[in-house]
Amino acid sequence: MGTYSNDERIREQVRRDFLGGNGIPEGLTVRQTLTLAYGDSWDEQLPHGLGYATTRYIEGYPVDLLVLERTVHNLQSGEEEPDYVANSIVLLREWADSHVIAVEGGFALMVAIGLDDRAPGDLLEVITKLASDSGVLDTEVLHDVEQGRIFEHWNSSGLHEARQALAERLGVEVDRLPEGAGRMLRDTALGGLDDDYPELSAAGSECNFHLDKVVEHVVRQLLVVTA
């Protein structure tokens, strides 16, 4: 065996503990953990697009931060990727005791944690998950975020477009639609039809409610009711 420096021994132990599911040794800061796990140039070794180190002034004092890019939320454009929003929700909740904050990054907010603060026990696990193909920390939280975005699209434009399409199909004015038509459109569109469920775009900026099928289904329902 070769000769190891103390740092190399500690680094190897950190990796063994992490890979063995034992988490990070207590007392290490975020900076120390990243240095031991990835080396002195850890900021260059992190997976591309995952995060970066920066210094921000907080309450008048400079603070070194690790900013996690795959947690973008509150974009001014409103086109936030649901998985990034879900990641931000998870980390702001799970790392609440680790001085995690939301910082401005361009025209959005991203989750950041102080490099000299105590490292969360799952710091390396989180980095590994964020760097994975899915990049999602919690699929249940992601589902909730996606459902919320779908409801937003329905309330902002989906219902209006569905009522317009139904009125055109029936040959009446929108304000002359049968009572309960709006509820029938909503229940059919949001509940799914023939395995066609609302499809949210990757960025969450658009949603396909399959309105052609929805409208035809509601027309058939109305014909049955009025028969």
Tab-separated table of C-alpha atoms in Angstrom:
chain	number	residue	atom	x	y	z
A	1	MET	CA	0.000	0.000	0.000
A	2	GLY	CA	1.091	3.578	-0.625
A	3	THR	CA	1.641	6.238	1.985
A	4	TYR	CA	-1.399	8.441	2.664
A	5	SER	CA	-1.497	11.938	4.123
A	6	ASN	CA	-4.043	12.638	6.852
A	7	ASP	CA	-6.270	14.436	4.327
A	8	GLU	CA	-6.149	11.464	1.972
A	9	ARG	CA	-7.063	9.077	4.780
A	10	ILE	CA	-9.974	11.279	5.863
A	11	ARG	CA	-11.083	11.690	2.260
A	12	GLU	CA	-11.090	7.945	1.768
A	13	GLN	CA	-13.071	7.502	4.989
A	14	VAL	CA	-15.629	10.088	3.901
A	15	ARG	CA	-16.129	8.240	0.629
A	16	ARG	CA	-16.398	4.865	2.385
A	17	ASP	CA	-18.894	6.221	4.896
A	18	PHE	CA	-20.968	7.836	2.175
A	19	LEU	CA	-20.943	4.817	-0.125
A	20	GLY	CA	-21.719	2.614	2.877
A	21	GLY	CA	-24.772	4.699	3.694
A	22	ASN	CA	-23.326	6.122	6.911
A	23	GLY	CA	-23.604	9.746	5.870
A	24	ILE	CA	-21.059	12.469	6.546
A	25	PRO	CA	-18.943	12.528	9.727
A	26	GLU	CA	-20.390	15.026	12.210
A	27	GLY	CA	-18.779	18.418	12.588
A	28	LEU	CA	-17.579	18.918	9.026
A	29	THR	CA	-18.506	22.083	7.182
A	30	VAL	CA	-19.873	22.076	3.645
A	31	ARG	CA	-16.507	23.262	2.344
A	32	GLN	CA	-14.581	20.552	4.233
A	33	THR	CA	-16.959	17.852	3.050
A	34	LEU	CA	-16.681	18.897	-0.592
A	35	THR	CA	-12.909	19.192	-0.337
A	36	LEU	CA	-12.557	15.757	1.210
A	37	ALA	CA	-14.963	14.151	-1.243
A	38	TYR	CA	-13.848	15.857	-4.466
A	39	GLY	CA	-10.417	17.333	-3.722
A	40	ASP	CA	-9.110	20.863	-3.318
A	41	SER	CA	-10.559	21.882	-6.689
A	42	TRP	CA	-14.014	20.566	-5.781
A	43	ASP	CA	-15.721	23.537	-7.421
A	44	GLU	CA	-14.287	22.318	-10.747
A	45	GLN	CA	-15.110	18.663	-10.065
A	46	LEU	CA	-18.821	19.057	-9.361
A	47	PRO	CA	-21.029	17.728	-12.191
A	48	HIS	CA	-21.572	20.356	-14.898
A	49	GLY	CA	-24.535	22.623	-14.242
A	50	LEU	CA	-25.074	21.352	-10.704
A	51	GLY	CA	-23.700	24.222	-8.668
A	52	TYR	CA	-21.031	26.816	-8.110
A	53	ALA	CA	-19.304	28.730	-5.338
A	54	THR	CA	-19.928	32.436	-4.892
A	55	THR	CA	-19.743	35.148	-2.268
A	56	ARG	CA	-22.776	37.241	-1.386
A	57	TYR	CA	-23.277	39.946	1.201
A	58	ILE	CA	-25.887	38.920	3.739
A	59	GLU	CA	-26.843	41.452	6.400
A	60	GLY	CA	-23.738	43.426	5.483
A	61	TYR	CA	-21.248	40.550	5.784
A	62	PRO	CA	-19.613	38.501	2.989
A	63	VAL	CA	-20.707	34.869	3.049
A	64	ASP	CA	-19.231	32.100	0.886
A	65	LEU	CA	-22.004	29.995	-0.591
A	66	LEU	CA	-22.566	26.844	-2.605
A	67	VAL	CA	-25.390	27.649	-5.025
A	68	LEU	CA	-27.302	24.659	-6.410
A	69	GLU	CA	-28.429	25.473	-9.933
A	70	ARG	CA	-30.954	22.662	-10.212
A	71	THR	CA	-33.202	24.400	-7.705
A	72	VAL	CA	-34.291	27.373	-9.836
A	73	HIS	CA	-37.622	28.817	-8.716
A	74	ASN	CA	-39.556	32.107	-8.839
A	75	LEU	CA	-38.437	32.890	-12.376
A	76	GLN	CA	-39.724	36.268	-13.495
A	77	SER	CA	-40.838	34.671	-16.762
A	78	GLY	CA	-42.902	32.110	-14.834
A	79	GLU	CA	-41.389	29.308	-16.942
A	80	GLU	CA	-39.984	27.267	-14.063
A	81	GLU	CA	-39.129	23.622	-14.541
A	82	PRO	CA	-41.293	21.676	-12.062
A	83	ASP	CA	-38.446	19.347	-11.034
A	84	TYR	CA	-36.248	22.312	-10.086
A	85	VAL	CA	-39.086	23.878	-8.108
A	86	ALA	CA	-39.668	20.572	-6.321
A	87	ASN	CA	-35.964	20.339	-5.473
A	88	SER	CA	-36.036	23.826	-3.963
A	89	ILE	CA	-39.048	22.923	-1.812
A	90	VAL	CA	-37.328	19.776	-0.536
A	91	LEU	CA	-34.035	21.463	0.342
A	92	LEU	CA	-35.540	24.566	1.940
A	93	ARG	CA	-37.519	22.186	4.154
A	94	GLU	CA	-35.012	19.417	4.827
A	95	TRP	CA	-31.996	21.696	5.279
A	96	ALA	CA	-33.784	24.293	7.395
A	97	ASP	CA	-31.355	23.688	10.268
A	98	SER	CA	-28.298	24.158	8.044
A	99	HIS	CA	-28.713	27.864	7.226
A	100	VAL	CA	-29.952	27.109	3.728
A	101	ILE	CA	-31.281	30.162	1.917
A	102	ALA	CA	-32.687	31.226	-1.432
A	103	VAL	CA	-30.415	33.611	-3.343
A	104	GLU	CA	-30.892	35.558	-6.538
A	105	GLY	CA	-29.297	34.079	-9.620
A	106	GLY	CA	-30.019	36.077	-12.749
A	107	PHE	CA	-33.776	36.463	-12.922
A	108	ALA	CA	-34.580	33.657	-10.495
A	109	LEU	CA	-34.001	32.288	-7.022
A	110	MET	CA	-31.810	29.276	-6.311
A	111	VAL	CA	-31.103	27.363	-3.119
A	112	ALA	CA	-27.722	28.021	-1.516
A	113	ILE	CA	-25.959	26.855	1.623
A	114	GLY	CA	-23.071	28.447	3.473
A	115	LEU	CA	-19.742	26.805	2.696
A	116	ASP	CA	-18.570	27.307	6.255
A	117	ASP	CA	-21.812	26.077	7.842
A	118	ARG	CA	-22.203	22.570	9.178
A	119	ALA	CA	-22.762	20.142	6.330
A	120	PRO	CA	-26.146	18.392	6.218
A	121	GLY	CA	-25.771	14.659	6.719
A	122	ASP	CA	-27.130	13.983	3.239
A	123	LEU	CA	-25.114	16.622	1.364
A	124	LEU	CA	-23.267	14.147	-0.873
A	125	GLU	CA	-26.418	12.094	-1.391
A	126	VAL	CA	-28.270	15.215	-2.532
A	127	ILE	CA	-25.449	16.126	-4.928
A	128	THR	CA	-25.520	12.589	-6.345
A	129	LYS	CA	-29.304	12.715	-6.863
A	130	LEU	CA	-29.188	16.163	-8.452
A	131	ALA	CA	-26.494	14.913	-10.839
A	132	SER	CA	-28.492	11.811	-11.822
A	133	ASP	CA	-30.451	11.484	-15.066
A	134	SER	CA	-33.726	12.439	-13.373
A	135	GLY	CA	-32.185	15.099	-11.132
A	136	VAL	CA	-35.213	14.838	-8.820
A	137	LEU	CA	-34.891	14.678	-5.036
A	138	ASP	CA	-38.464	13.650	-4.203
A	139	THR	CA	-40.941	12.324	-6.788
A	140	GLU	CA	-43.947	12.914	-4.524
A	141	VAL	CA	-43.094	16.587	-4.134
A	142	LEU	CA	-42.566	16.791	-7.901
A	143	HIS	CA	-46.024	15.268	-8.457
A	144	ASP	CA	-47.601	17.886	-6.185
A	145	VAL	CA	-45.788	20.690	-8.004
A	146	GLU	CA	-46.892	19.360	-11.396
A	147	GLN	CA	-50.505	19.022	-10.276
A	148	GLY	CA	-50.455	22.560	-8.949
A	149	ARG	CA	-49.085	23.832	-12.246
A	150	ILE	CA	-51.763	21.911	-14.179
A	151	PHE	CA	-54.516	23.503	-12.079
A	152	GLU	CA	-52.948	26.927	-12.671
A	153	HIS	CA	-53.030	26.378	-16.442
A	154	TRP	CA	-56.621	25.165	-16.290
A	155	ASN	CA	-57.779	28.159	-14.272
A	156	SER	CA	-55.810	30.705	-16.309
A	157	SER	CA	-56.620	29.512	-19.831
A	158	GLY	CA	-57.741	25.884	-20.032
A	159	LEU	CA	-61.328	26.386	-18.918
A	160	HIS	CA	-61.771	29.440	-21.147
A	161	GLU	CA	-60.483	27.555	-24.195
A	162	ALA	CA	-62.597	24.509	-23.354
A	163	ARG	CA	-65.786	26.585	-23.018
A	164	GLN	CA	-65.041	28.320	-26.314
A	165	ALA	CA	-64.493	24.974	-28.051
A	166	LEU	CA	-67.646	23.449	-26.558
A	167	ALA	CA	-69.757	26.451	-27.545
A	168	GLU	CA	-68.449	26.272	-31.108
A	169	ARG	CA	-69.147	22.541	-31.232
A	170	LEU	CA	-72.732	23.062	-30.032
A	171	GLY	CA	-73.276	26.130	-32.216
A	172	VAL	CA	-74.176	28.436	-29.315
A	173	GLU	CA	-72.701	31.455	-27.574
A	174	VAL	CA	-70.455	30.740	-24.606
A	175	ASP	CA	-72.905	32.362	-22.202
A	176	ARG	CA	-75.638	30.022	-23.511
A	177	LEU	CA	-73.809	26.791	-22.593
A	178	PRO	CA	-75.887	24.315	-20.564
A	179	GLU	CA	-75.723	24.573	-16.798
A	180	GLY	CA	-72.929	22.461	-15.375
A	181	ALA	CA	-70.956	22.383	-18.634
A	182	GLY	CA	-67.961	24.031	-16.999
A	183	ARG	CA	-67.871	21.416	-14.246
A	184	MET	CA	-68.162	18.590	-16.784
A	185	LEU	CA	-65.295	20.036	-18.824
A	186	ARG	CA	-63.129	20.414	-15.717
A	187	ASP	CA	-63.793	16.930	-14.381
A	188	THR	CA	-63.144	15.325	-17.762
A	189	ALA	CA	-60.014	17.329	-18.585
A	190	LEU	CA	-58.355	17.045	-15.188
A	191	GLY	CA	-59.459	13.480	-14.524
A	192	GLY	CA	-58.108	12.140	-17.785
A	193	LEU	CA	-59.901	10.469	-20.671
A	194	ASP	CA	-58.986	7.140	-22.274
A	195	ASP	CA	-55.535	7.292	-20.655
A	196	ASP	CA	-55.011	10.812	-21.993
A	197	TYR	CA	-54.158	12.883	-18.948
A	198	PRO	CA	-53.088	16.540	-18.886
A	199	GLU	CA	-49.553	16.758	-20.260
A	200	LEU	CA	-47.305	19.420	-18.772
A	201	SER	CA	-44.396	20.640	-20.883
A	202	ALA	CA	-40.890	20.066	-19.515
A	203	ALA	CA	-40.575	23.716	-18.509
A	204	GLY	CA	-44.093	23.737	-17.081
A	205	SER	CA	-45.064	26.698	-19.249
A	206	GLU	CA	-47.755	24.871	-21.258
A	207	CYS	CA	-50.279	22.115	-20.678
A	208	ASN	CA	-52.071	19.934	-23.198
A	209	PHE	CA	-55.565	19.087	-21.926
A	210	HIS	CA	-56.529	17.132	-25.081
A	211	LEU	CA	-59.497	19.478	-25.491
A	212	ASP	CA	-60.738	17.908	-28.747
A	213	LYS	CA	-61.397	14.607	-26.965
A	214	VAL	CA	-62.666	16.349	-23.845
A	215	VAL	CA	-65.199	18.428	-25.768
A	216	GLU	CA	-66.505	15.448	-27.748
A	217	HIS	CA	-66.899	13.457	-24.525
A	218	VAL	CA	-68.828	16.289	-22.863
A	219	VAL	CA	-71.043	16.704	-25.950
A	220	ARG	CA	-72.004	13.028	-25.716
A	221	GLN	CA	-72.737	13.449	-22.010
A	222	LEU	CA	-74.951	16.447	-22.682
A	223	LEU	CA	-76.861	14.568	-25.391
A	224	VAL	CA	-77.566	11.774	-22.920
A	225	VAL	CA	-78.724	14.236	-20.270
A	226	THR	CA	-81.030	16.118	-22.640
A	227	ALA	CA	-82.352	13.010	-24.406
